[in-house]
Amino acid sequence: MKIFPAIDIKDGNCVRLVKGDYATAHKVAEDPLVTARSFEEAGAEWIHMVDLDGAKDAALVNKEIFVRVANETGLKVEVGGGIRTMEAVEEYLSHGISRVILGSAAVKNPAFAKEAVAKYGDRIAIGIDARGGMVAAEGWLDTSDVYFVDLAKEMEKIGVKTIIFTDISRDGTLSGPNLDQLREINSAVSCDIIASGGVSGLADIVTLRDEGLYGAIAGKAIYTGDLNVREAIAEGEKLRDLSRYFAKSELIPAIVQEASTGEVLMLAYMNEESLRLTLETGRTWFWSRSRGELWNKGETSGHYQRIVSVSGDCDDDTLLIRVEQTGAACHTGHHSCFFQPIGFKPFRG
């Protein structure tokens, strides 16, 4: 999991807000470039930067600061705040910014978001900021009637690869991420999800990593000293702990379900290695009990299964794998392996 140290800029200063309230802005560092260099020295690859003035005024107010960080450090810079036009996107991307984040524009002008994604691909990320589950815009000053997962699905349809999700009620509070909402959005779309808001320390980094999130943004916890950037990066790079699913047996059953219809396609078995491969590649891998080896579903037939979500049951000893199935799931050519009815007359009492 990637760690994104955050620098928010207001009036040219490094600040943090509480729950997106501009009135709570307080300075947390003296110089944005010096701060960014300290993150780079700690091993950061990316830095997450936000133009708070720009978000409110729909303009690139603090552009020079972001461009300077991009050009005078080795960091990849992603920037959000006030980006409402293709000209603004191009202005940033042509001056060294690695990725721009569209927030309000994704809600109010989806055609613009679609055009930007079509032209620049993964250099465009979508920021989905929610208050009570509903998407907020205009520097979080307005709340829409759009549910955050619905927007994520619409963005996935237009080709978005990266979504930054923020629960505004957690932002700047050190109260921990909203795991329920993060799980909901992470299982609903195939996009890489970057968690933002509420990270309080290393334990939250471990939790987000083990939830299978692509990345985590940390701001206030770094500035208060509750989170060490170097330690967070090291923890994020570790493999997630899957051992609890194999505490009872080296093999556990995996039920494979068509995500779009709910149809059960097949039952197979996984060991820890095949589960890890499944999570890392986004396609199903299983353990063949008869051959004693790993196998990748679709490797010979081309009938791959693209992962939509992976869930464990209440006892941590069975998996439910929701997929998009290419072709037939069964080796017989049937879409599902469960095609042979057993005669049964329902009891009517």
Coordinates of C-alpha atoms in Angstrom, one line a residue, residues 6-209:
A6 CA -0.3 15.5 2.6
I7 CA 0.3 19.2 2.3
D8 CA -2.7 21.5 2.2
I9 CA -2.1 25.1 1.1
K10 CA -4.1 28.1 2.2
D11 CA -2.8 31.6 1.7
G12 CA 0.5 30.2 0.7
N13 CA 0.9 28.3 4.0
C14 CA 0.9 24.6 5.0
V15 CA -2.3 24.2 7.0
R16 CA -4.6 21.5 8.3
L17 CA -8.4 21.8 8.7
V18 CA -10.8 19.9 10.9
K19 CA -13.7 18.3 9.0
G20 CA -13.1 20.6 6.1
D21 CA -14.0 23.8 8.0
Y22 CA -11.9 26.7 6.7
A23 CA -12.3 28.5 10.0
T24 CA -10.3 25.8 11.7
A25 CA -7.2 26.3 9.5
H26 CA -4.0 26.3 11.4
K27 CA -0.4 26.4 10.2
V28 CA 1.5 23.1 10.6
A29 CA 4.8 23.8 8.8
E30 CA 6.8 26.8 7.7
D31 CA 7.8 26.0 4.1
P32 CA 6.0 23.7 1.7
L33 CA 9.2 22.8 -0.2
V34 CA 11.2 22.1 2.9
T35 CA 8.3 19.9 4.2
A36 CA 8.1 18.0 0.9
R37 CA 11.8 17.4 0.9
S38 CA 11.5 15.9 4.4
F39 CA 8.9 13.5 3.1
E40 CA 11.2 12.6 0.2
E41 CA 14.1 11.9 2.6
A42 CA 11.8 9.6 4.6
G43 CA 11.3 7.5 1.5
A44 CA 8.0 8.9 0.1
E45 CA 7.4 8.3 -3.6
W46 CA 4.2 10.5 -3.8
I47 CA 3.0 13.6 -2.1
H48 CA -0.7 14.6 -2.0
M49 CA -1.2 18.4 -2.2
V50 CA -4.4 20.4 -2.1
D51 CA -5.1 24.0 -3.1
L52 CA -7.7 25.0 -0.5
D53 CA -8.0 28.5 -1.9
G54 CA -8.4 27.1 -5.3
A55 CA -11.1 24.6 -4.2
K56 CA -13.2 27.5 -2.9
D57 CA -12.5 30.0 -5.7
A58 CA -12.4 27.5 -8.6
A59 CA -9.0 28.8 -9.7
L60 CA -5.3 27.6 -9.6
V61 CA -4.5 30.0 -6.7
N62 CA -1.3 28.3 -5.4
K63 CA -0.1 26.7 -8.6
E64 CA 3.5 28.0 -8.2
I65 CA 4.0 26.1 -4.9
F66 CA 2.9 22.8 -6.4
V67 CA 5.0 23.2 -9.5
R68 CA 8.0 24.1 -7.5
V69 CA 7.7 20.9 -5.4
A70 CA 7.3 18.8 -8.5
N71 CA 10.3 20.3 -10.2
E72 CA 12.7 20.7 -7.2
T73 CA 12.1 17.3 -5.6
G74 CA 12.0 13.7 -6.9
L75 CA 8.5 13.3 -5.6
K76 CA 5.5 12.5 -7.8
V77 CA 3.0 15.2 -7.0
E78 CA -0.8 14.8 -7.1
V79 CA -2.8 18.0 -6.8
G80 CA -6.4 18.8 -6.2
G81 CA -8.5 21.9 -5.6
G82 CA -10.0 24.3 -8.2
I83 CA -9.4 22.2 -11.3
R84 CA -12.5 22.8 -13.4
T85 CA -11.3 23.0 -17.0
M86 CA -9.2 21.2 -19.5
E87 CA -6.9 24.2 -19.6
A88 CA -6.3 23.9 -15.8
V89 CA -5.6 20.2 -16.2
E90 CA -3.1 20.8 -19.0
E91 CA -1.5 23.7 -17.1
Y92 CA -0.6 21.3 -14.2
L93 CA 0.4 18.3 -16.3
S94 CA 2.6 20.3 -18.6
H95 CA 4.5 21.7 -15.6
G96 CA 5.6 18.6 -13.9
I97 CA 2.6 17.5 -11.9
S98 CA 2.1 13.7 -12.1
R99 CA -1.6 13.5 -11.4
V100 CA -4.5 15.9 -11.0
I101 CA -7.5 15.3 -8.9
L102 CA -11.0 16.3 -10.1
G103 CA -13.5 16.7 -7.3
S104 CA -16.4 19.1 -7.8
A105 CA -16.0 18.8 -11.5
A106 CA -16.8 15.1 -11.4
V107 CA -20.2 15.9 -9.8
K108 CA -21.1 19.1 -11.6
N109 CA -19.5 18.5 -15.0
P110 CA -19.1 14.7 -15.7
A111 CA -18.6 15.4 -19.4
F112 CA -15.4 17.3 -18.5
A113 CA -14.2 14.5 -16.3
K114 CA -14.9 12.0 -19.1
E115 CA -12.9 14.2 -21.6
A116 CA -10.0 14.5 -19.1
V117 CA -9.8 10.8 -18.4
A118 CA -10.1 9.9 -22.1
K119 CA -7.1 12.2 -22.9
Y120 CA -4.9 11.6 -19.9
G121 CA -5.8 8.2 -18.5
D122 CA -4.4 7.5 -15.0
R123 CA -2.9 11.0 -14.7
I124 CA -6.5 11.9 -13.7
A125 CA -7.8 10.8 -10.3
I126 CA -11.2 11.5 -8.9
G127 CA -11.6 12.9 -5.4
I128 CA -14.9 11.7 -3.8
D129 CA -15.5 13.6 -0.6
A130 CA -18.6 12.6 1.4
R131 CA -20.5 14.0 4.3
G132 CA -23.0 11.4 5.7
G133 CA -22.4 9.4 2.5
M134 CA -23.4 12.2 0.2
V135 CA -20.8 13.8 -2.1
A136 CA -19.7 17.3 -1.2
A137 CA -18.3 19.8 -3.6
E138 CA -16.9 23.4 -3.9
G139 CA -14.3 23.0 -1.2
W140 CA -16.7 20.9 0.8
L141 CA -19.0 23.9 1.2
D142 CA -21.9 22.3 -0.7
T143 CA -23.4 18.8 -0.3
S144 CA -25.0 17.1 -3.2
D145 CA -27.8 14.5 -3.4
V146 CA -25.3 12.0 -5.0
Y147 CA -24.4 8.9 -3.0
F148 CA -20.6 8.3 -2.9
V149 CA -20.7 4.8 -4.2
D150 CA -23.0 5.8 -7.1
L151 CA -20.5 8.4 -8.2
A152 CA -17.6 5.9 -7.9
K153 CA -19.5 3.5 -10.2
E154 CA -20.1 6.3 -12.8
M155 CA -16.4 7.3 -12.7
E156 CA -15.4 3.6 -13.2
K157 CA -17.6 3.5 -16.3
I158 CA -15.7 6.4 -17.9
G159 CA -12.4 4.8 -17.3
V160 CA -11.2 6.3 -14.0
K161 CA -8.5 4.1 -12.4
T162 CA -7.8 6.0 -9.2
I163 CA -10.3 7.3 -6.6
I164 CA -9.4 9.3 -3.5
F165 CA -12.2 8.8 -0.9
T166 CA -12.6 11.2 2.1
D167 CA -15.1 11.0 4.8
I168 CA -15.3 14.7 5.7
S169 CA -16.4 13.9 9.3
R170 CA -13.1 12.1 9.9
D171 CA -10.8 14.6 8.2
G172 CA -8.3 16.2 10.5
T173 CA -9.8 14.5 13.6
L174 CA -7.3 11.7 14.2
S175 CA -10.3 9.5 14.9
G176 CA -9.5 6.7 12.5
P177 CA -10.7 6.1 8.9
N178 CA -14.3 5.3 8.1
L179 CA -13.7 1.6 7.4
D180 CA -17.3 0.8 6.6
Q181 CA -17.5 3.3 3.8
L182 CA -14.0 2.4 2.6
R183 CA -15.0 -1.3 2.4
E184 CA -18.2 -0.3 0.6
I185 CA -16.4 1.7 -2.1
N186 CA -13.5 -0.7 -2.4
S187 CA -15.8 -3.6 -3.1
A188 CA -18.1 -1.7 -5.4
V189 CA -15.5 -0.7 -8.0
S190 CA -12.3 -2.0 -9.5
C191 CA -10.6 1.4 -9.2
D192 CA -7.6 1.8 -7.0
I193 CA -8.9 3.4 -3.7
I194 CA -6.8 5.8 -1.7
A195 CA -8.1 6.4 1.8
S196 CA -8.2 9.9 3.2
G197 CA -9.4 11.3 6.5
G198 CA -8.9 10.2 10.1
V199 CA -5.5 8.4 10.0
S200 CA -4.3 8.7 13.6
G201 CA -1.2 6.5 13.6
L202 CA 0.6 3.4 12.5
A203 CA -2.2 1.1 13.6
D204 CA -4.5 2.8 11.0
I205 CA -1.9 2.2 8.3
V206 CA -1.8 -1.5 9.2
T207 CA -5.6 -1.7 9.1
L208 CA -5.9 0.0 5.8
R209 CA -3.2 -2.1 4.3

